């Protein structure tokens, strides 16, 4: 499998390739089982449990009933071989290229990523952070123009552009990035990475493979079902440092990506449009509900990516002097009061910083907008990735 | 001056009419002097000080040098008589019609309001709360259509529409309200209320007088200077419960109204538009800086006005059961923890409510969006007007 995979054993990679056929994307019980037993152990457990499912507790039984039928005909070695012949590689946790941001998905973390294209995945070692640009297939010329402009502008500034390879806004964002010089673009597909879906975008997706990468969590040959499209959206959200919704009707799938992004505390940008345009309705709702920041230019997005957007510029997760550069005094004081690795509640930050609760919250709001802190329940923590 | 003015003496009204010629709008030292000495006392002090300005401390000297030259030729009785012949009335603090919201302007409170038109001013006794709709003179058809639609929709729902009588968005908002049945519209002018400025809107402003009211803080005959336009904007902000910016370029005067509204903690709505339209640039900035809530319909605005938008529906400032109706549990708990009249800091609300600081802040954010609480410095208080 080449030099980049030295850290991970072949058994682990094979087991994960198998799991990417066994469970549906985002199945939290599969994620939990693998995190407890390891991919190899979980596979052995499944194989033995499948022989005597009636001896299991009811909840495990349900999982085995879901997963065991797919053990039949599994040939992960052949999958890997064939995929390598297509020029692809399979990335698993522990590989240097594995995107750190995927950990935010918790039990819904993908088992493996099937990647085609030389471009390094965002969030891996030595990779720059990336921006996801998403939106409706039912887009307008206005939205497509904006997506193309942002895709181009971000790629020119060196930020890879992530999207879903679909018609409409997705395609416009990829095309904009392809027209720029160099940063690349990444299409996250809902089916297998051997299928360039939708067919109308096949030529564009071939260019994405040449100049960027396409990514799938399902094994080759897998069909892109409706459920898989929705599950795929969580990967787009997790791979981006910032998620920008360009156009989305009130029921657009792009809103599912935005909601995944909210859950895992990504910064979300929404592009406004005429209030008379239904294609902007979802964006306006995100703005109104204050789930998203209003973005009107590439520059606006770059500000959301923040000063530690690029890995090269922020090598230290601890409170190195550079981390506080460019923050206003209040935000800087609050950041300083946050523990280097753990989270802290507001009341504790009030004590540590000597600021009032209002000041602490204002500081946290600024830091959150800059992507410097994340909230998990009642606690706030530094963003170190 | 008729029965509605029983509470205020003629001397006070005359002195305030005089002051509305003596100091420029928003002069905080005039406001402070009058609040300390009363309008009559402040006038006497000015008259005597004008004779010996050299005996005064330097800061008072500067005021007297500003104000004394305008004592000459003052004829407040004649002003009032002439204005009454035009069908106008002069409203001063203590009159039932005096808008309570003006108190939020502090020392920049107007000395008197010169009103033409039978419509009761918003914020006075028995008056419904009103919505200000403002925007650029350099508007687009899109913006004008939106302003007209919102003006009409709000007036149909019974909410008077406040604006500045100018070309563009202002005129469209007034016209929309005039087309509706009944709630009226109020134009706040930068010059004297006898001058229907700008001339191109004269006919519309006559209709505003017939079906609503026009308001000025300067005496009749006063010219609308640039400074007075900017000062006028604070009145529009203070008279509205909610201020909606429909279109505003990056240097539009409508942004000065929005900034006044931020200072006195009004809820601000901003209408999004195409990011390619410079006329929407100021609105997008307000959204991006989270100074404004995204509004796309009359319904969105009504939600911002909130359940206690109308005076009739919320007669009690104390914690009557009705006040908590329709609030989510967290917001309701926080509202409950707020003292009936005074303000409280977050730390104190944490103790009183038994909620965490994060929960308190979330509750306050909801209440603030609903127009139920206001922040003054570090303290939060119920909105009782």
XYZ file of C-alpha atoms in Angstrom:
770
model
C 0.000 0.000 0.000
C 3.059 2.303 -0.141
C 5.077 4.333 2.291
C 2.385 6.645 3.627
C 0.642 3.765 5.363
C 3.466 2.589 7.551
C 1.651 3.342 10.785
C -1.312 1.102 10.152
C -1.174 -2.641 9.804
C -2.585 -4.394 6.737
C -5.079 -6.344 8.856
C -6.543 -3.127 10.249
C -6.840 -1.596 6.791
C -8.442 -4.746 5.391
C -10.882 -4.953 8.292
C -11.877 -1.333 7.856
C -12.298 -1.834 4.113
C -14.606 -4.707 5.020
C -16.542 -2.597 7.509
C -17.091 0.068 4.869
C -19.225 -2.568 3.128
C -20.804 -4.077 6.240
C -22.456 -1.137 7.959
C -24.312 1.775 6.438
C -22.550 5.147 6.694
C -22.938 6.838 10.054
C -24.205 3.741 11.883
C -23.203 4.728 15.420
C -23.281 1.171 16.747
C -20.724 0.102 14.162
C -18.550 3.059 15.139
C -18.832 2.198 18.824
C -18.151 -1.501 18.283
C -15.032 -0.725 16.263
C -13.802 1.853 18.742
C -14.131 -0.708 21.542
C -12.886 -3.868 19.812
C -10.823 -2.397 16.986
C -11.800 -3.041 13.363
C -10.189 -6.480 13.300
C -11.673 -7.497 16.639
C -15.096 -6.176 15.691
C -14.993 -8.187 12.495
C -14.064 -11.378 14.374
C -16.802 -10.694 16.912
C -19.330 -10.235 14.106
C -18.254 -13.442 12.362
C -18.568 -15.520 15.516
C -21.770 -13.797 16.681
C -23.351 -14.405 13.299
C -23.143 -18.129 13.998
C -25.136 -17.853 17.268
C -27.089 -14.594 17.184
C -29.689 -15.946 19.650
C -27.080 -16.006 22.436
C -26.591 -12.216 22.267
C -28.332 -9.432 24.197
C -31.208 -8.029 22.160
C -29.463 -4.794 21.078
C -26.398 -6.630 19.859
C -28.658 -9.106 18.133
C -30.230 -6.272 16.115
C -26.774 -5.126 14.998
C -25.725 -8.604 13.986
C -28.960 -9.038 12.081
C -28.148 -5.815 10.185
C -24.495 -6.531 9.541
C -24.088 -10.306 9.200
C -25.877 -10.659 5.848
C -23.141 -8.510 4.322
C -20.323 -10.790 5.470
C -21.122 -13.041 2.580
C -18.968 -12.429 -0.459
C -16.735 -9.908 1.289
C -13.386 -9.669 -0.445
C -11.573 -6.683 1.024
C -8.194 -7.731 -0.457
C -9.687 -7.752 -3.936
C -11.452 -4.417 -3.257
C -8.154 -2.844 -2.286
C -6.317 -4.328 -5.258
C -8.923 -3.220 -7.754
C -9.141 0.234 -6.193
C -5.353 0.582 -6.328
C -5.507 -0.256 -10.021
C -7.918 2.684 -10.453
C -5.176 4.794 -8.873
C -6.992 4.948 -5.564
C -5.896 4.510 -1.957
C -7.715 3.630 1.257
C -7.063 5.933 4.207
C -7.816 4.785 7.751
C -7.362 6.332 11.206
C -3.692 6.383 12.093
C -2.620 7.214 8.549
C -0.906 10.601 8.366
C -3.498 11.682 5.826
C -6.497 10.800 8.013
C -8.378 14.085 8.587
C -8.316 14.959 12.285
C -11.675 16.732 12.032
C -13.477 13.429 11.440
C -13.037 12.640 15.124
C -15.723 15.240 15.809
C -18.251 12.823 14.314
C -17.903 10.576 17.356
C -19.466 7.183 16.810
C -20.551 8.235 13.311
C -16.931 8.470 12.173
C -16.329 6.720 8.825
C -14.413 3.431 8.972
C -12.209 4.262 6.021
C -11.980 6.739 3.175
C -11.608 5.569 -0.402
C -9.682 8.309 -2.173
C -8.856 8.885 -5.834
C -6.585 11.752 -6.830
C -3.184 12.855 -5.600
C -4.477 15.696 -3.466
C -3.900 15.234 0.264
C -7.099 15.236 2.322
C -7.715 18.389 4.353
C -7.077 18.011 8.052
C -4.354 15.428 7.585
C -0.725 16.102 8.388
C 0.792 18.848 6.237
C -2.581 19.643 4.702
C -4.175 23.052 4.757
C -7.614 23.472 6.217
C -10.354 23.520 3.640
C -13.668 25.247 3.089
C -16.838 23.379 2.164
C -19.138 25.110 -0.291
C -22.556 23.527 -0.547
C -25.980 24.334 -1.902
C -29.020 23.252 -3.811
C -29.078 21.331 -7.022
C -32.059 23.583 -7.817
C -29.807 26.631 -7.981
C -30.166 29.938 -9.754
C -27.655 31.659 -12.004
C -27.025 34.061 -9.136
C -26.130 31.216 -6.777
C -24.003 29.423 -9.349
C -22.117 32.634 -10.076
C -21.469 33.129 -6.364
C -20.355 29.508 -5.867
C -17.980 29.710 -8.818
C -16.544 33.009 -7.597
C -16.028 31.704 -4.052
C -14.603 28.392 -5.300
C -12.134 30.242 -7.480
C -11.262 32.835 -4.839
C -10.648 30.299 -2.069
C -8.542 28.018 -4.273
C -6.498 31.023 -5.422
C -5.877 31.844 -1.751
C -4.646 28.295 -1.246
C -7.690 26.748 0.400
C -9.006 23.477 -1.049
C -12.728 23.591 -1.764
C -14.849 20.658 -0.596
C -18.240 19.901 -2.059
C -20.488 17.015 -3.022
C -20.001 16.770 -6.776
C -23.727 17.319 -7.418
C -25.400 19.508 -10.017
C -26.011 23.154 -9.218
C -24.044 24.864 -6.471
C -21.686 21.909 -5.848
C -20.575 21.736 -9.474
C -20.188 25.515 -9.685
C -17.955 25.507 -6.583
C -15.782 22.642 -7.934
C -15.533 24.328 -11.331
C -14.515 27.629 -9.760
C -11.769 25.893 -7.807
C -10.614 23.952 -10.891
C -10.258 27.252 -12.757
C -7.864 28.540 -10.077
C -4.209 27.698 -9.853
C -3.434 24.996 -7.478
C -5.208 24.532 -4.166
C -7.382 21.779 -5.524
C -10.904 20.675 -4.848
C -12.345 17.621 -3.171
C -15.624 15.939 -4.056
C -17.145 13.759 -1.357
C -19.380 11.196 -3.043
C -22.371 9.376 -1.606
C -21.678 6.135 -3.474
C -18.470 4.262 -4.306
C -15.501 6.307 -5.531
C -15.363 4.223 -8.702
C -18.743 5.612 -9.754
C -18.584 9.165 -11.041
C -22.071 10.182 -10.079
C -24.084 12.055 -11.316
C -23.342 11.034 -14.884
C -23.728 14.593 -16.158
C -20.812 15.663 -13.971
C -18.555 12.735 -14.954
C -16.155 14.834 -16.971
C -15.885 17.413 -14.203
C -15.308 14.674 -11.613
C -12.488 13.274 -13.776
C -10.859 16.694 -13.629
C -11.385 16.743 -9.849
C -9.477 13.437 -9.644
C -6.671 14.888 -11.777
C -6.315 18.134 -9.878
C -7.794 17.307 -6.488
C -9.412 14.206 -5.075
C -12.692 12.397 -4.781
C -13.557 10.681 -1.528
C -16.089 8.048 -0.510
C -16.640 6.109 2.687
C -18.375 3.253 0.911
C -16.544 0.567 -0.976
C -16.275 0.587 -4.783
C -19.483 -0.258 -6.576
C -21.754 1.011 -3.793
C -24.862 2.823 -5.007
C -25.590 6.371 -3.831
C -28.919 5.944 -2.028
C -30.919 8.734 -0.441
C -29.792 7.731 3.029
C -26.184 7.716 1.882
C -26.521 11.235 0.468
C -27.690 12.502 3.832
C -24.939 10.575 5.657
C -22.353 11.861 3.189
C -23.256 15.422 4.210
C -21.758 14.863 7.654
C -18.389 14.129 6.011
C -18.496 17.368 4.046
C -19.251 19.224 7.279
C -16.480 17.443 9.185
C -13.826 17.891 6.481
C -14.377 21.652 6.268
C -13.102 24.171 8.762
C -15.864 26.434 7.534
C -19.033 25.381 5.714
C -20.565 27.919 3.357
C -24.145 27.479 2.152
C -24.574 29.416 -1.084
C -28.182 28.663 -1.962
C -30.615 26.325 -0.271
C -34.353 26.074 -0.419
C -36.203 25.322 2.798
C -35.897 21.574 2.211
C -32.531 21.462 0.529
C -30.033 18.759 1.445
C -27.516 21.560 1.923
C -29.375 22.397 5.122
C -28.666 18.883 6.378
C -24.969 19.592 5.816
C -25.395 22.867 7.696
C -27.129 21.106 10.570
C -24.356 18.510 10.763
C -21.916 21.425 10.820
C -23.828 23.027 13.701
C -23.740 19.764 15.646
C -19.994 19.402 15.334
C -19.468 23.120 15.859
C -18.044 24.088 12.525
C -18.314 27.736 11.600
C -21.086 28.170 9.049
C -21.412 30.912 6.480
C -24.597 31.619 4.569
C -24.846 33.709 1.433
C -27.819 36.067 1.386
C -29.899 36.585 -1.707
C -33.106 38.321 -2.692
C -35.897 37.557 -0.223
C -38.042 36.922 -3.271
C -35.853 33.938 -4.246
C -36.921 30.613 -2.735
C -33.430 29.308 -3.499
C -32.092 31.630 -0.777
C -34.808 30.777 1.760
C -32.713 28.212 3.637
C -29.732 30.578 3.801
C -31.917 33.305 5.256
C -33.258 30.910 7.840
C -29.725 29.953 8.878
C -28.932 33.654 9.253
C -32.142 34.402 11.108
C -31.572 31.532 13.532
C -28.011 32.738 13.956
C -26.643 29.376 12.986
C -24.651 31.021 10.193
C -22.598 34.138 9.646
C -23.471 36.311 6.639
C -20.799 35.959 3.945
C -20.723 38.096 0.834
C -17.177 37.615 -0.466
C -14.176 35.308 -0.451
C -12.616 37.727 2.026
C -15.555 37.219 4.412
C -14.958 33.467 4.262
C -11.219 33.823 4.829
C -11.986 35.785 7.992
C -14.074 32.858 9.228
C -11.284 30.398 8.490
C -9.322 32.511 10.937
C -5.681 33.088 11.637
C -5.000 29.465 12.557
C -6.754 28.214 9.461
C -3.581 26.770 8.087
C -1.735 24.057 9.901
C 1.667 25.498 9.024
C 0.927 28.730 10.796
C -0.168 27.187 14.088
C 1.985 24.208 14.945
C 1.420 24.351 18.721
C -1.859 23.581 20.416
C -0.599 25.060 23.689
C -0.692 28.745 24.476
C 2.211 29.776 22.283
C 2.470 33.535 21.854
C 1.448 33.321 18.200
C -1.943 31.922 19.138
C -3.062 35.171 20.677
C -1.850 37.324 17.812
C -4.494 39.449 16.211
C -7.145 38.830 18.845
C -8.848 41.764 20.493
C -7.845 42.148 24.177
C -11.053 40.673 25.613
C -10.964 37.616 23.351
C -7.264 37.223 24.059
C -7.868 37.264 27.833
C -10.597 34.654 27.528
C -8.474 32.460 25.268
C -5.663 32.749 27.779
C -7.994 31.546 30.525
C -8.972 28.405 28.624
C -7.024 25.307 29.642
C -4.641 24.094 26.925
C -6.470 20.817 26.294
C -9.545 20.339 28.473
C -12.750 22.373 28.325
C -14.025 24.812 30.915
C -17.402 26.201 31.902
C -18.188 29.892 31.798
C -18.302 30.151 35.573
C -14.814 28.714 35.767
C -13.587 31.079 33.039
C -15.001 33.990 35.015
C -12.864 32.949 37.986
C -9.754 32.257 35.930
C -9.873 35.362 33.782
C -11.118 37.865 36.322
C -13.627 39.044 33.714
C -17.375 39.289 34.169
C -19.626 36.576 32.761
C -20.833 39.006 30.099
C -17.271 39.808 29.091
C -16.340 36.129 29.013
C -19.317 35.357 26.776
C -18.456 38.245 24.473
C -14.895 37.004 24.255
C -16.070 33.456 23.568
C -18.402 34.713 20.838
C -15.486 36.445 19.121
C -13.260 33.395 19.497
C -16.023 31.129 18.228
C -16.510 33.283 15.142
C -12.774 33.077 14.547
C -12.913 29.307 14.909
C -10.607 29.430 17.919
C -12.952 27.820 20.442
C -15.638 25.159 20.344
C -18.518 24.505 22.655
C -19.353 21.022 23.813
C -22.424 21.077 26.023
C -21.707 23.497 28.829
C -17.965 23.547 28.259
C -15.766 25.602 25.988
C -12.449 24.408 24.654
C -9.702 25.642 22.413
C -9.741 24.473 18.817
C -6.417 22.805 18.376
C -6.808 21.174 15.003
C -53.178 73.890 24.321
C -56.256 71.711 24.950
C -57.137 68.865 27.250
C -54.384 66.403 26.509
C -51.786 68.725 28.008
C -53.218 69.104 31.487
C -50.199 67.585 33.172
C -47.683 70.076 31.857
C -47.664 73.809 32.625
C -47.681 76.366 29.848
C -44.365 77.804 31.031
C -42.692 74.440 30.689
C -44.104 73.937 27.219
C -43.064 77.435 26.140
C -39.580 76.997 27.564
C -39.164 73.677 25.754
C -40.434 75.229 22.522
C -37.755 77.883 23.032
C -35.076 75.253 23.685
C -35.985 73.471 20.462
C -34.656 76.590 18.737
C -31.736 77.291 21.080
C -29.711 74.060 20.995
C -28.989 71.805 18.075
C -30.710 68.390 18.166
C -28.987 65.890 20.382
C -26.799 68.419 22.213
C -26.167 66.413 25.388
C -25.225 69.450 27.448
C -28.576 71.072 26.714
C -30.305 67.846 27.707
C -28.330 67.653 30.944
C -28.886 71.315 31.805
C -32.641 70.953 31.294
C -32.820 67.721 33.245
C -31.071 69.406 36.178
C -32.713 72.847 36.152
C -35.934 72.117 34.272
C -36.623 73.786 30.927
C -37.802 77.023 32.546
C -34.905 77.159 34.986
C -32.392 76.323 32.275
C -33.757 79.144 30.140
C -33.480 81.630 33.040
C -29.964 80.420 33.772
C -29.006 80.887 30.118
C -30.485 84.387 30.013
C -28.630 85.507 33.111
C -25.401 83.705 32.167
C -25.467 85.330 28.745
C -25.000 88.688 30.463
C -21.787 87.613 32.247
C -20.362 84.615 30.402
C -16.838 85.383 31.700
C -17.910 84.523 35.269
C -18.698 80.923 34.308
C -16.508 77.821 34.390
C -15.000 77.197 30.968
C -17.271 74.320 29.970
C -20.422 76.251 30.816
C -18.964 79.227 28.984
C -18.719 77.156 25.802
C -22.394 76.179 26.104
C -23.496 79.743 26.671
C -21.452 80.859 23.686
C -23.267 78.255 21.601
C -26.761 78.897 22.884
C -26.985 82.614 23.813
C -26.865 83.974 20.249
C -30.161 82.186 19.590
C -31.983 83.896 22.469
C -32.386 86.903 20.264
C -35.736 87.048 18.485
C -37.113 83.988 20.309
C -40.908 84.082 20.315
C -42.093 80.692 21.548
C -45.684 81.899 22.103
C -45.921 82.985 18.480
C -44.310 79.708 17.360
C -46.932 77.726 19.241
C -49.801 79.875 17.968
C -48.695 79.628 14.368
C -48.065 75.916 14.640
C -51.542 75.403 16.156
C -53.007 77.251 13.154
C -51.283 74.689 10.927
C -53.177 72.075 12.946
C -50.060 71.093 14.874
C -49.360 70.410 18.549
C -46.235 70.492 20.676
C -45.665 67.452 22.851
C -43.311 67.599 25.818
C -42.278 65.127 28.539
C -45.151 64.645 30.948
C -47.766 64.749 28.187
C -49.654 61.451 27.883
C -48.567 61.272 24.251
C -44.828 61.690 24.997
C -43.160 58.494 23.721
C -41.616 56.624 26.644
C -38.889 55.187 24.424
C -37.290 58.604 24.006
C -35.976 58.329 27.560
C -33.475 55.795 26.207
C -31.715 58.669 24.443
C -30.500 59.958 27.815
C -29.063 63.452 27.586
C -29.742 63.490 23.841
C -33.512 63.365 24.430
C -35.412 65.948 22.355
C -36.774 68.938 24.256
C -40.141 68.835 22.514
C -41.830 67.247 19.531
C -43.676 69.330 16.976
C -46.408 67.082 15.595
C -48.834 67.484 12.706
C -51.516 64.883 12.110
C -54.076 63.302 14.402
C -52.185 60.024 14.835
C -50.979 59.421 18.371
C -47.224 59.034 18.658
C -45.997 55.470 19.255
C -44.865 54.827 22.777
C -47.323 57.267 24.333
C -50.238 56.151 26.486
C -52.751 54.004 24.590
C -50.507 53.884 21.537
C -49.329 50.686 19.912
C -45.662 50.086 19.487
C -44.361 50.903 16.039
C -41.805 49.596 13.602
C -39.254 51.833 11.906
C -38.443 50.985 8.295
C -35.407 52.786 6.972
C -33.041 52.592 4.042
C -31.106 54.361 1.360
C -32.352 57.096 -0.873
C -30.247 55.346 -3.514
C -32.540 52.332 -3.487
C -33.259 49.670 -6.066
C -36.631 48.494 -7.305
C -36.080 45.367 -5.247
C -35.611 47.375 -2.055
C -38.520 49.679 -2.780
C -40.774 46.693 -3.420
C -39.717 45.127 -0.121
C -40.207 48.403 1.812
C -43.653 48.876 0.325
C -44.639 45.298 1.099
C -43.398 45.511 4.706
C -44.978 48.962 5.202
C -48.299 47.651 3.963
C -48.080 44.387 5.883
C -47.185 45.997 9.207
C -49.877 48.673 8.927
C -52.442 45.994 8.043
C -51.409 44.151 11.212
C -52.005 47.342 13.177
C -48.431 48.535 13.611
C -47.676 52.149 12.691
C -44.689 52.483 10.363
C -42.054 55.088 11.215
C -39.638 56.426 8.641
C -37.845 59.580 7.615
C -39.967 60.828 4.715
C -36.999 60.717 2.325
C -36.825 59.449 -1.244
C -36.212 55.767 -1.859
C -36.840 53.251 0.906
C -38.425 55.762 3.319
C -41.042 56.873 0.799
C -41.783 53.296 -0.249
C -42.369 52.303 3.395
C -44.670 55.279 4.022
C -46.560 54.597 0.779
C -47.002 50.940 1.656
C -48.445 51.897 5.046
C -50.701 54.521 3.485
C -52.115 51.873 1.153
C -53.132 49.746 4.138
C -56.213 50.276 6.211
C -55.622 52.175 9.316
C -52.536 51.787 11.464
C -50.996 54.962 10.089
C -47.476 56.021 9.385
C -45.193 58.557 10.995
C -42.554 60.620 9.222
C -39.818 62.058 11.425
C -38.394 65.107 9.664
C -34.943 66.634 10.046
C -36.148 70.243 9.671
C -39.232 72.058 10.940
C -42.588 70.273 10.670
C -43.971 73.141 8.601
C -41.537 72.295 5.805
C -42.532 69.241 3.833
C -39.066 68.189 2.779
C -37.986 66.862 0.300
C -40.203 68.808 -2.094
C -40.705 65.781 -4.345
C -42.394 63.966 -1.456
C -44.619 66.904 -0.460
C -47.831 65.315 -1.663
C -47.016 62.058 0.089
C -46.151 63.906 3.315
C -49.530 65.698 3.144
C -51.157 62.297 3.062
C -48.997 61.225 6.007
C -50.360 64.225 7.960
C -53.925 63.262 7.022
C -53.622 59.581 7.897
C -50.705 59.531 10.335
C -48.410 62.218 11.650
C -45.215 64.048 10.904
C -42.855 64.849 13.745
C -39.934 67.235 14.182
C -37.849 68.222 17.174
C -36.878 71.583 15.672
C -39.163 74.586 15.650
C -41.092 75.597 12.517
C -38.988 77.105 9.767
C -35.815 75.229 10.770
C -33.741 74.019 7.831
C -32.836 70.327 7.536
C -29.041 70.420 7.683
C -26.749 67.428 7.359
C -26.122 67.344 11.093
C -29.842 67.464 11.749
C -30.463 64.523 9.427
C -28.007 62.433 11.407
C -29.484 63.621 14.727
C -32.987 62.902 13.432
C -32.020 59.296 12.921
C -31.752 58.761 16.684
C -35.437 59.725 17.012
C -36.468 57.173 14.396
C -34.499 54.536 16.301
C -35.963 55.549 19.655
C -39.577 55.714 18.439
C -39.467 52.205 16.967
C -39.661 49.000 18.970
C -37.945 47.345 16.052
C -35.859 49.060 13.380
C -35.743 47.368 9.978
C -33.059 48.339 7.451
C -34.286 47.402 3.977
C -31.407 48.600 1.812
C -28.323 50.543 2.787
C -25.033 51.066 1.032
C -21.893 50.996 3.130
C -22.148 54.743 3.830
C -25.906 55.096 3.952
C -27.519 57.272 6.600
C -29.742 54.289 7.367
C -26.698 52.707 9.012
C -26.495 55.685 11.362
C -30.093 54.928 12.352
C -29.128 51.294 12.865
C -26.145 52.283 15.003
C -28.328 54.548 17.130
C -30.699 51.605 17.484
C -27.819 49.376 18.619
C -26.769 51.943 21.210
C -30.220 52.168 22.754
C -30.745 48.417 22.416
C -33.579 48.338 19.952
C -34.017 45.116 18.025
C -32.735 45.574 14.501
C -33.817 43.689 11.422
C -31.888 43.730 8.162
C -33.223 42.603 4.808
C -30.765 40.549 2.761
C -30.339 41.059 -0.933
C -28.055 39.873 -3.708
C -24.411 40.118 -2.649
C -23.835 41.707 -6.046
C -26.019 44.688 -5.060
C -24.135 47.527 -3.331
C -27.501 48.767 -2.044
C -27.626 45.691 0.227
C -24.009 45.975 1.408
C -24.852 47.794 4.638
C -27.589 45.275 5.478
C -25.182 42.405 4.977
C -22.650 44.072 7.220
C -25.260 44.461 9.969
C -26.059 40.756 9.609
C -22.420 39.758 9.540
C -21.635 41.795 12.645
C -24.695 40.261 14.275
C -26.115 43.677 15.004
C -29.263 42.747 13.083
C -31.570 39.780 12.670
C -32.285 38.577 9.128
C -35.858 39.497 8.144
C -37.485 38.308 4.952
C -41.191 38.915 5.586
C -43.678 40.940 7.584
C -44.134 37.856 9.731
C -40.410 37.838 10.573
C -40.733 41.450 11.747
C -43.830 40.713 13.820
C -41.875 38.001 15.619
C -39.256 40.586 16.533
C -41.880 42.991 17.845
C -42.751 40.179 20.203
C -45.776 39.177 22.183
C -45.767 42.307 24.339
C -45.390 44.555 21.332
C -48.701 46.214 21.959
C -49.334 48.228 25.064
C -52.891 46.952 25.391
C -51.719 43.376 25.664
C -49.184 43.996 28.431
C -50.574 46.392 30.984
C -48.437 45.164 33.892
C -44.691 45.592 34.078
C -44.529 43.144 36.978
C -44.379 39.395 36.565
C -48.010 38.853 35.613
C -48.655 35.323 34.291
C -49.349 36.636 30.774
C -45.831 37.993 30.506
C -44.312 34.543 30.404
C -46.781 33.183 27.882
C -45.231 31.806 24.747
C -41.656 31.844 26.022
C -39.564 28.717 25.890
C -38.868 27.299 29.370
C -35.269 28.576 29.612
C -36.173 32.106 28.543
C -39.148 32.017 30.871
C -36.943 31.014 33.824
C -34.495 33.788 33.098
C -37.278 36.340 32.693
C -38.702 35.193 35.994
C -35.334 35.776 37.663
C -35.136 39.385 36.478
C -36.271 41.937 39.046
C -39.539 43.659 38.091
C -37.998 47.100 37.636
C -34.259 47.199 38.305
C -31.561 45.530 36.227
C -29.414 42.581 37.209
C -26.018 41.244 36.195
C -25.552 37.792 34.748
C -23.799 36.530 37.853
C -26.771 37.599 39.948
C -29.198 35.973 37.492
C -27.208 32.756 37.766
C -27.753 32.782 41.524
C -31.419 33.785 41.330
C -32.423 31.389 38.567
C -30.335 28.401 39.515
C -29.285 28.145 35.869
C -25.751 28.063 34.533
C -24.202 31.213 33.093
C -24.447 29.690 29.613
C -28.123 28.941 30.092
C -28.778 32.418 31.449
C -27.047 33.974 28.449
C -29.003 31.762 26.051
C -32.231 32.753 27.774
C -31.273 36.423 27.636
C -30.454 36.129 23.941
C -33.927 34.706 23.261
C -35.600 37.366 25.391
C -33.556 40.067 23.702
C -34.591 38.879 20.267
C -38.195 38.977 21.443
C -37.695 42.521 22.727
C -38.437 41.400 26.293
C -35.157 42.447 27.883
C -32.655 45.204 27.362
C -29.001 45.439 28.270
C -27.555 48.552 29.837
C -23.831 48.139 30.409
C -23.375 44.976 32.416
C -26.972 44.813 33.556
C -30.040 43.284 32.012
C -33.563 44.542 32.661
C -37.080 43.744 31.592
C -38.552 45.829 28.822
C -41.657 47.326 30.385
C -42.712 49.843 27.743
